[in-house]
Coordinates of N, CA and C in Angstrom, one line a residue:
M250 N -8.7 24.8 29.2 CA -8.4 23.3 28.8 C -8.8 23.2 27.4
N251 N -7.7 22.6 26.8 CA -7.6 21.8 25.2 C -8.3 20.1 25.4
M252 N -8.6 19.9 24.7 CA -9.3 18.3 24.3 C -8.7 18.3 23.5
S253 N -7.2 16.8 23.1 CA -6.5 16.8 21.7 C -7.3 15.3 21.2
F254 N -7.2 15.6 19.9 CA -8.1 14.4 19.3 C -6.6 13.6 18.1
P255 N -6.2 12.5 18.4 CA -5.6 12.3 16.8 C -6.2 11.9 16.1
L256 N -6.1 12.1 14.6 CA -6.5 12.0 13.2 C -5.4 11.6 12.5
P257 N -5.6 10.1 12.1 CA -4.8 9.4 11.5 C -5.0 9.9 9.8
V258 N -3.6 9.8 9.2 CA -3.6 10.4 8.0 C -2.8 9.6 7.8
P259 N -3.2 8.9 6.2 CA -2.8 8.0 5.4 C -1.2 8.1 5.0
A260 N -0.1 7.7 5.0 CA 0.5 7.5 4.7 C 1.4 6.7 3.8
T261 N 2.2 7.0 2.4 CA 2.1 6.3 1.4 C 3.8 6.7 1.1
G262 N 4.3 5.4 -0.1 CA 5.5 5.9 -0.1 C 7.0 5.9 1.0
S263 N 7.4 6.9 0.4 CA 8.8 6.9 2.1 C 8.4 8.1 2.5
F264 N 7.6 8.5 2.6 CA 6.5 9.6 4.1 C 5.8 9.0 5.3
F265 N 6.3 8.8 6.4 CA 5.9 8.4 7.2 C 6.1 9.3 8.2
E266 N 5.0 9.9 8.6 CA 5.0 11.1 9.8 C 4.1 10.7 10.9
Q267 N 3.7 11.5 11.6 CA 2.9 10.8 13.0 C 2.2 12.0 12.9
S268 N 0.9 11.1 13.3 CA -0.6 11.8 12.9 C -0.3 13.3 13.7
P269 N -1.1 14.2 12.9 CA -1.0 15.7 13.7 C -2.3 15.5 14.6
I270 N -2.0 16.5 15.5 CA -2.8 16.7 16.5 C -3.7 18.0 16.4
V271 N -5.3 17.3 16.3 CA -6.2 18.6 15.6 C -6.4 19.3 17.6
K272 N -6.4 20.0 17.9 CA -7.1 20.4 19.2 C -7.9 21.7 18.7
F273 N -9.1 21.4 19.5 CA -10.5 21.9 19.7 C -10.7 22.6 21.3
P274 N -10.5 23.6 21.6 CA -10.5 24.9 22.2 C -11.8 24.1 23.1
A275 N -11.7 24.7 24.3 CA -13.4 24.1 25.2 C -14.5 25.5 24.6
T276 N -13.9 26.6 24.4 CA -14.9 27.1 24.0 C -14.8 27.4 22.5
R277 N -16.1 27.3 21.8 CA -15.8 27.2 20.0 C -15.2 28.7 20.2
Q278 N -14.7 28.7 18.7 CA -14.4 29.9 18.1 C -14.9 29.9 16.8
P279 N -14.8 31.3 16.3 CA -15.3 31.4 15.1 C -14.6 30.0 13.9
F280 N -15.4 30.0 12.9 CA -14.9 29.1 11.9 C -13.9 28.1 12.3
A281 N -13.4 27.9 13.2 CA -12.6 26.5 13.5 C -13.4 25.2 13.2
R282 N -14.4 24.8 13.5 CA -15.1 23.4 13.3 C -15.6 23.5 11.4
P283 N -16.2 24.9 11.2 CA -17.1 25.0 9.7 C -15.4 24.5 8.7
V284 N -14.6 25.0 9.3 CA -13.1 25.3 8.5 C -12.2 23.7 8.1
A285 N -12.5 22.4 9.2 CA -12.2 21.7 10.0 C -13.4 20.8 8.7
A286 N -14.9 21.1 9.0 CA -15.6 20.1 8.3 C -15.5 20.3 7.1
R287 N -15.0 21.6 6.1 CA -15.1 21.7 5.0 C -13.8 20.8 4.1
L288 N -12.8 20.7 4.8 CA -11.7 20.2 4.3 C -11.8 18.6 4.8
L289 N -12.6 18.0 5.6 CA -13.0 16.9 5.3 C -13.7 16.5 4.2
T290 N -14.3 17.3 4.1 CA -15.9 17.2 2.8 C -15.1 17.2 1.5
V291 N -14.0 18.2 1.7 CA -12.6 18.0 0.1 C -12.3 16.6 0.0
R292 N -11.7 16.9 1.1 CA -11.3 14.9 1.0 C -12.5 13.8 0.7
L293 N -13.2 13.8 1.2 CA -13.9 13.3 0.7 C -14.3 12.7 -0.7
L294 N -14.7 13.9 -1.1 CA -14.7 14.2 -2.9 C -13.7 13.9 -3.5
V295 N -12.7 14.1 -3.4 CA -11.3 13.8 -4.1 C -11.0 12.6 -4.4
M296 N -11.5 11.8 -2.7 CA -10.9 10.1 -2.8 C -12.3 9.5 -3.7
A297 N -14.1 10.2 -3.9 CA -14.7 10.0 -4.7 C -14.7 9.7 -6.0
L298 N -13.8 10.9 -6.2 CA -13.8 11.2 -7.6 C -12.6 10.2 -8.3
V299 N -11.2 10.1 -7.3 CA -10.4 9.3 -7.6 C -10.7 7.5 -7.6
L300 N -11.9 7.0 -6.9 CA -12.7 5.9 -7.1 C -12.9 5.8 -8.5
G301 N -13.9 6.8 -8.5 CA -14.8 6.8 -10.0 C -14.0 6.3 -10.8
V302 N -12.4 7.1 -10.9 CA -12.0 7.4 -12.4 C -11.3 6.0 -12.5
L303 N -11.1 4.9 -11.2 CA -10.5 3.8 -11.5 C -11.8 2.8 -12.1
A304 N -13.0 3.4 -11.3 CA -14.3 2.1 -11.8 C -14.0 2.1 -13.9
A305 N -14.2 3.4 -14.0 CA -14.1 3.9 -15.5 C -13.0 3.4 -16.3
C306 N -11.8 3.1 -15.8 CA -10.4 2.5 -16.1 C -10.8 1.1 -16.1
S307 N -11.3 0.9 -15.2 CA -11.4 -0.6 -15.5 C -12.6 -1.1 -16.1
G308 N -14.0 0.0 -16.7 CA -14.6 -0.6 -17.6 C -15.9 -0.9 -17.1
S309 N -15.7 -1.2 -15.7 CA -16.9 -1.6 -14.8 C -17.0 -1.3 -13.5
P310 N -18.2 -1.1 -12.3 CA -17.7 -0.5 -11.2 C -16.6 -1.6 -10.1
L311 N -16.0 -1.0 -9.6 CA -15.1 -1.7 -8.8 C -15.5 -2.6 -7.9
S312 N -15.2 -3.6 -8.0 CA -15.7 -5.0 -7.0 C -15.6 -5.0 -5.9
P313 N -16.5 -5.4 -4.8 CA -16.4 -5.9 -3.6 C -15.5 -5.7 -3.2
G314 N -14.4 -6.6 -3.9 CA -13.1 -7.3 -3.1 C -12.2 -6.3 -2.8
L315 N -12.3 -4.7 -4.1 CA -11.5 -3.7 -3.8 C -12.0 -3.0 -2.9
V316 N -13.2 -2.8 -2.4 CA -13.5 -1.9 -1.7 C -14.0 -2.6 0.2
A317 N -13.4 -3.7 0.2 CA -14.1 -3.7 1.2 C -13.1 -3.7 2.7
R318 N -13.8 -3.2 3.9 CA -12.8 -2.5 4.7 C -11.6 -3.6 5.0
M319 N -10.6 -3.7 5.7 CA -9.7 -4.5 5.7 C -9.5 -4.0 7.6
D320 N -10.7 -3.5 8.3 CA -10.6 -3.4 9.6 C -11.5 -3.8 10.1
Q321 N -12.3 -4.7 9.2 CA -13.6 -5.3 9.9 C -13.1 -6.5 10.4
P322 N -14.4 -6.9 11.5 CA -14.0 -8.9 11.6 C -14.3 -9.9 10.4
G323 N -13.5 -10.5 10.0 CA -13.2 -11.6 8.9 C -12.8 -11.6 7.7
A324 N -12.4 -9.9 7.4 CA -11.7 -9.2 6.3 C -10.7 -9.7 5.7
S325 N -11.1 -10.1 4.8 CA -10.2 -10.9 3.4 C -9.9 -10.3 2.1
L326 N -8.9 -9.7 1.9 CA -8.3 -9.1 1.0 C -8.6 -10.1 -0.1
N327 N -8.9 -9.5 -1.8 CA -9.1 -10.1 -2.8 C -7.6 -9.7 -3.3
K328 N -6.8 -11.0 -3.3 CA -5.8 -10.2 -3.9 C -5.0 -10.2 -5.8
A329 N -6.0 -11.5 -6.0 CA -6.5 -11.6 -7.2 C -7.1 -10.0 -8.6
E330 N -8.1 -9.5 -7.6 CA -8.5 -8.3 -7.8 C -7.6 -6.9 -7.8
A331 N -6.8 -7.4 -6.7 CA -5.6 -6.2 -6.2 C -5.3 -5.8 -7.5
L332 N -4.1 -7.2 -7.6 CA -2.8 -8.0 -8.6 C -3.8 -7.0 -10.0
Q333 N -4.9 -7.0 -10.7 CA -5.9 -6.9 -11.5 C -6.0 -5.6 -11.6
L334 N -6.2 -5.1 -11.0 CA -6.1 -3.5 -10.8 C -4.8 -2.5 -11.3
I335 N -3.7 -3.4 -10.6 CA -2.5 -2.9 -10.8 C -2.1 -3.1 -12.1
N336 N -2.4 -4.6 -12.8 CA -1.8 -4.4 -13.8 C -2.7 -3.5 -15.0
Q337 N -3.9 -3.2 -14.8 CA -4.5 -2.7 -15.9 C -3.7 -1.2 -15.7
Y338 N -3.1 -0.8 -14.7 CA -2.6 0.0 -14.6 C -1.0 -0.1 -15.2
R339 N -0.2 -1.1 -15.2 CA 1.1 -1.2 -15.6 C 0.9 -1.6 -17.5
A340 N 0.0 -1.8 -17.9 CA -0.6 -2.1 -19.0 C -0.7 -0.3 -19.9
T341 N -1.2 0.5 -18.7 CA -1.6 2.0 -19.5 C 0.4 2.2 -19.8
R342 N 1.1 1.8 -19.1 CA 2.8 2.1 -19.4 C 3.5 1.5 -19.9
E343 N 2.9 0.4 -20.7 CA 3.4 -0.6 -21.0 C 4.2 -1.7 -20.5
A344 N 4.0 -2.0 -19.2 CA 4.8 -2.7 -18.1 C 4.0 -3.9 -18.5
P345 N 5.1 -5.0 -18.6 CA 3.9 -6.2 -18.4 C 3.7 -6.9 -16.9
S346 N 2.6 -7.6 -16.8 CA 1.7 -7.7 -16.3 C 2.6 -8.4 -14.8
L347 N 2.0 -8.5 -13.7 CA 2.5 -9.4 -12.4 C 2.0 -10.6 -12.2
V348 N 2.5 -11.6 -11.8 CA 2.2 -12.5 -11.2 C 2.3 -13.1 -9.6
L349 N 1.1 -13.1 -9.2 CA 0.9 -13.2 -7.1 C 2.4 -14.5 -6.8
D350 N 3.5 -14.0 -6.3 CA 4.0 -15.2 -5.7 C 3.8 -15.4 -4.9
P351 N 3.7 -16.9 -4.6 CA 3.7 -17.3 -3.1 C 4.5 -16.5 -2.3
A352 N 5.9 -16.5 -2.4 CA 6.9 -16.5 -1.6 C 6.7 -15.0 -1.2
L353 N 6.7 -14.3 -2.2 CA 6.7 -12.8 -2.0 C 5.5 -12.0 -1.0
D354 N 4.4 -13.1 -1.3 CA 3.1 -13.0 -0.6 C 3.3 -13.3 0.7
T355 N 3.8 -14.4 1.4 CA 4.4 -14.6 2.9 C 5.3 -13.3 2.8
Q356 N 6.1 -13.0 2.6 CA 7.1 -12.3 3.2 C 6.4 -11.0 3.1
A357 N 5.8 -10.5 2.2 CA 4.5 -8.9 2.3 C 3.9 -9.0 3.3
E358 N 3.0 -10.1 3.6 CA 1.7 -10.5 4.7 C 2.9 -10.5 6.4
A359 N 3.8 -10.7 6.3 CA 4.9 -10.7 7.3 C 5.3 -9.6 8.1
L360 N 5.6 -8.7 6.6 CA 6.4 -7.0 6.7 C 4.9 -6.6 7.4
A361 N 3.4 -6.7 6.9 CA 2.6 -5.8 7.0 C 2.8 -5.8 8.6
D362 N 2.6 -7.7 8.7 CA 2.2 -7.7 10.3 C 3.2 -6.5 11.1
S363 N 4.3 -7.0 10.8 CA 5.5 -6.1 11.2 C 5.5 -4.4 11.4
Y364 N 4.7 -4.2 10.7 CA 4.4 -2.6 10.3 C 2.9 -2.3 10.9
A365 N 2.0 -3.1 11.1 CA 0.9 -2.8 12.1 C 1.6 -3.0 13.0
R366 N 2.0 -3.9 13.7 CA 2.7 -4.2 15.3 C 3.3 -2.6 15.6
T367 N 4.6 -2.5 14.9 CA 4.9 -1.7 15.9 C 5.4 0.4 14.8
S368 N 4.0 0.3 14.1 CA 3.4 1.4 13.3 C 5.0 1.9 12.9
N369 N 5.9 1.5 12.7 CA 7.1 1.5 11.9 C 7.6 1.0 11.0
R370 N 7.7 1.5 9.6 CA 8.5 0.8 8.3 C 9.5 0.2 8.8
P371 N 9.1 -1.6 8.3 CA 10.7 -2.4 8.7 C 11.4 -2.5 8.0
R372 N 12.4 -2.6 8.6 CA 13.7 -2.7 7.4 C 14.0 -3.8 6.7
I373 N 14.2 -3.7 5.9 CA 14.5 -5.0 4.5 C 15.6 -4.8 3.8
D374 N 16.3 -6.1 4.0 CA 17.7 -6.3 2.7 C 17.4 -7.5 2.2
D375 N 16.9 -7.0 1.0 CA 16.9 -8.2 0.0 C 17.2 -8.0 -1.0
P376 N 18.2 -7.7 -1.7 CA 18.5 -7.6 -3.1 C 17.7 -8.3 -3.9
S377 N 17.0 -9.1 -4.0 CA 16.0 -10.0 -5.0 C 14.8 -8.9 -5.3
L378 N 14.3 -8.1 -4.3 CA 13.2 -7.2 -4.6 C 13.4 -5.7 -5.2
R379 N 12.8 -5.7 -5.9 CA 12.6 -4.3 -7.1 C 12.9 -3.3 -6.4
Q380 N 11.1 -3.4 -5.9 CA 10.0 -2.6 -5.4 C 10.0 -3.3 -4.2
I381 N 9.8 -1.7 -3.4 CA 8.9 -2.1 -2.0 C 8.1 -0.6 -1.8
R382 N 6.9 -0.7 -1.5 CA 5.9 0.3 -1.5 C 4.9 -0.4 0.2
F383 N 5.3 1.0 0.6 CA 4.7 1.2 2.0 C 3.1 1.9 2.0
S384 N 2.2 1.7 2.9 CA 1.0 2.7 3.1 C 0.2 2.6 4.4
A385 N -0.1 3.5 4.9 CA -1.1 3.3 6.0 C -2.0 4.1 5.7
G386 N -2.9 3.7 6.8 CA -4.4 4.3 6.8 C -6.0 4.5 5.7
Y387 N -6.0 3.7 4.7 CA -6.4 3.6 3.7 C -7.3 2.0 4.3
A388 N -8.7 2.3 4.6 CA -9.6 1.3 4.8 C -9.7 0.3 3.5
N389 N -9.4 0.3 2.2 CA -9.8 -0.5 1.4 C -8.5 -0.5 0.4
F390 N -7.9 -1.2 -0.4 CA -7.6 -1.6 -1.5 C -7.3 -0.4 -2.5
A391 N -8.7 -0.6 -3.2 CA -8.9 0.8 -3.7 C -8.7 2.1 -3.4
E392 N -8.4 2.5 -2.3 CA -7.8 3.7 -1.9 C -6.6 3.8 -2.3
T393 N -5.9 2.5 -1.5 CA -4.2 2.1 -1.2 C -3.9 2.1 -2.3
F394 N -4.6 1.6 -4.1 CA -4.0 2.0 -4.9 C -4.1 3.6 -5.4
S395 N -5.0 3.9 -5.3 CA -5.4 5.7 -6.2 C -4.1 6.8 -5.2
G396 N -4.3 6.0 -4.1 CA -2.9 6.9 -3.2 C -1.2 6.6 -3.8
W397 N -1.3 5.5 -4.0 CA 0.4 5.3 -5.0 C 0.2 5.6 -5.6
R398 N -0.9 5.4 -6.8 CA -0.6 6.0 -8.5 C -1.1 7.4 -8.2
G399 N -1.3 8.4 -7.4 CA -1.3 9.7 -7.3 C 0.1 10.4 -7.0
T400 N 1.0 9.5 -6.8 CA 2.3 9.8 -6.1 C 3.8 9.7 -7.3
R401 N 3.9 10.4 -7.9 CA 4.9 9.8 -8.6 C 5.8 8.9 -9.0
E402 N 6.4 8.8 -7.3 CA 7.6 8.1 -7.1 C 6.7 6.7 -6.8
D403 N 5.6 6.8 -6.2 CA 4.8 5.1 -6.2 C 4.5 5.0 -7.4
A404 N 3.9 5.5 -8.5 CA 3.5 5.5 -9.4 C 4.5 5.2 -10.5
D405 N 5.8 5.5 -10.5 CA 7.0 4.8 -10.9 C 7.2 3.5 -10.8
A406 N 7.3 3.1 -9.4 CA 7.6 1.8 -9.2 C 6.7 0.6 -9.5
I407 N 5.4 1.4 -9.1 CA 4.5 0.4 -9.2 C 4.3 -0.7 -11.4
A408 N 5.0 0.6 -11.8 CA 5.2 0.4 -13.3 C 6.4 0.2 -13.9
D409 N 6.9 -0.4 -12.7 CA 8.5 -1.2 -13.0 C 8.1 -1.7 -14.3
P410 N 8.8 -1.6 -15.4 CA 9.0 -2.7 -16.7 C 9.6 -3.9 -16.1
G411 N 10.5 -4.3 -15.1 CA 11.7 -5.0 -15.1 C 10.8 -5.7 -13.6
A412 N 9.9 -5.9 -13.5 CA 9.1 -6.3 -12.3 C 8.1 -7.4 -13.1
T413 N 8.5 -8.6 -12.4 CA 7.1 -9.6 -13.2 C 6.5 -10.4 -12.0
R414 N 6.4 -10.5 -10.7 CA 6.3 -11.1 -9.6 C 6.0 -10.3 -8.5
A415 N 4.5 -10.3 -7.6 CA 4.6 -9.6 -6.6 C 4.0 -9.9 -5.6
G416 N 3.8 -9.3 -4.1 CA 3.4 -10.0 -3.2 C 3.2 -8.6 -2.7
L417 N 1.7 -8.9 -1.8 CA 1.1 -8.1 -1.2 C 0.6 -8.4 0.0
G418 N 0.3 -7.3 0.7 CA 0.4 -8.0 2.4 C -0.5 -6.7 2.9
V419 N -2.1 -7.1 3.9 CA -2.4 -6.1 4.7 C -2.1 -6.4 6.2
A420 N -2.4 -5.6 6.9 CA -2.6 -6.2 8.5 C -3.0 -4.6 9.1
Y421 N -4.4 -5.2 9.9 CA -5.0 -4.1 10.8 C -4.5 -4.5 12.4
S422 N -4.0 -3.0 13.0 CA -3.8 -3.7 14.2 C -4.5 -2.4 14.9
P423 N -5.7 -2.2 15.9 CA -6.4 -1.1 16.9 C -6.1 -0.3 17.7
D424 N -4.2 -0.9 18.0 CA -3.8 0.1 18.6 C -3.0 1.3 18.1
S425 N -2.8 1.1 16.5 CA -2.1 1.5 15.5 C -2.5 2.8 15.3
S426 N -2.5 4.2 15.4 CA -2.9 5.4 14.7 C -3.3 5.6 13.8
Y427 N -3.1 4.4 12.5 CA -3.1 4.4 11.1 C -3.7 3.3 11.2
G428 N -4.1 2.2 11.9 CA -5.2 1.4 11.9 C -4.9 0.1 10.8
I429 N -4.8 0.2 9.4 CA -4.7 -0.4 8.3 C -3.0 -0.3 7.8
H430 N -2.4 -1.4 7.9 CA -1.2 -1.4 6.7 C -0.7 -1.9 6.1
W431 N -0.4 -1.5 4.8 CA 0.1 -2.0 3.4 C 1.2 -2.6 3.0
V432 N 1.7 -3.3 2.2 CA 2.7 -3.7 1.8 C 2.8 -4.6 0.5
L433 N 3.2 -3.6 -0.3 CA 3.7 -4.2 -1.8 C 5.2 -4.6 -2.3
L434 N 5.5 -5.5 -2.4 CA 6.7 -6.4 -2.8 C 6.4 -6.8 -4.4
L435 N 7.7 -6.4 -5.5 CA 8.1 -6.2 -6.7 C 9.0 -7.3 -7.0
A436 N 9.4 -8.3 -7.8 CA 10.5 -8.4 -8.0 C 10.9 -9.0 -9.3
G437 N 11.8 -9.1 -10.1 CA 11.9 -9.8 -11.3 C 11.9 -11.0 -11.7
P438 N 12.0 -11.5 -13.0 CA 11.8 -13.3 -13.0 C 12.9 -13.9 -12.3
E439 N 12.3 -15.1 -11.4 CA 13.3 -15.7 -10.5 C 14.6 -16.5 -11.4
T440 N 15.4 -16.0 -10.6 CA 16.5 -16.8 -11.2 C 16.6 -18.3 -11.0
P441 N 16.5 -19.0 -11.8 CA 17.0 -20.4 -11.7 C 18.1 -20.9 -11.3
P442 N 18.1 -22.2 -10.3 CA 19.0 -22.3 -10.0 C 20.0 -22.8 -10.7
E443 N 21.1 -22.7 -10.4 CA 22.3 -23.0 -11.4 C 22.2 -24.6 -11.2
P444 N 22.9 -25.4 -12.0 CA 22.4 -26.8 -12.3 C 24.1 -27.4 -11.4
D445 N 24.0 -28.4 -11.5 CA 25.5 -29.2 -10.4 C 26.3 -29.4 -11.3
S446 N 27.4 -29.1 -10.7 CA 28.2 -29.5 -11.3 C 28.7 -31.1 -12.1
P447 N 28.6 -31.4 -13.3 CA 28.6 -33.2 -13.4 C 29.8 -33.3 -12.5
A448 N 29.7 -34.4 -12.2 CA 30.5 -35.6 -11.7 C 32.2 -35.9 -12.7
P449 N 33.3 -35.4 -12.5 CA 33.7 -36.1 -13.3 C 34.3 -37.0 -13.6
T450 N 34.7 -37.4 -15.1 CA 34.8 -38.6 -15.5 C 36.1 -39.7 -14.9
P451 N 35.4 -40.4 -14.8 CA 36.7 -41.5 -14.5 C 37.9 -42.1 -15.0
T452 N 38.7 -41.6 -14.9 CA 39.5 -42.1 -16.5 C 40.0 -43.4 -15.7
S453 N 40.9 -44.4 -16.7 CA 41.7 -45.2 -16.4 C 43.1 -45.2 -16.9
R454 N 43.7 -45.9 -15.9 CA 45.5 -45.8 -16.0 C 46.1 -47.2 -17.0

């Protein structure tokens, strides 16, 4: 008799796969659990190293807002600090700083809610967006950012020099195998509306 336990695996960027199933036999087999434990230990050590590098780059320990778990009651993301972390990385890539855009932020929150509710990446048809990044399974923004930063495609997207505005959304669903879902939207400068055409000047005959 086998017992199956779903193991959530963080997904970032364009990689969205179903969580693998880890099966432990009813009778213990040699080295099965020790190997799994060593893999978990290595993953935790790598994550701790990445978070340490992030803290060193920022010049100070990561603030509580960046490492707060988003699956806790009353959890609230400090978006100003999250955006500051992104902008610190963009500065190393000689990209301009982003500003939090209320409209993009509302859109990102709605997309994150949909992502968490369905466990599927939402389809977006918005030509004004320059970059869209998804992530799932990471407990806090510091881990999410390190996942994006560690993937070339995601890192290049975050450092898009043409982006000037950002929206960030996060949602938690206990029914999802990934739990916490993240959405980052980047857009260029807002296009001002075209001025109304002046009314024709009346002519006298």
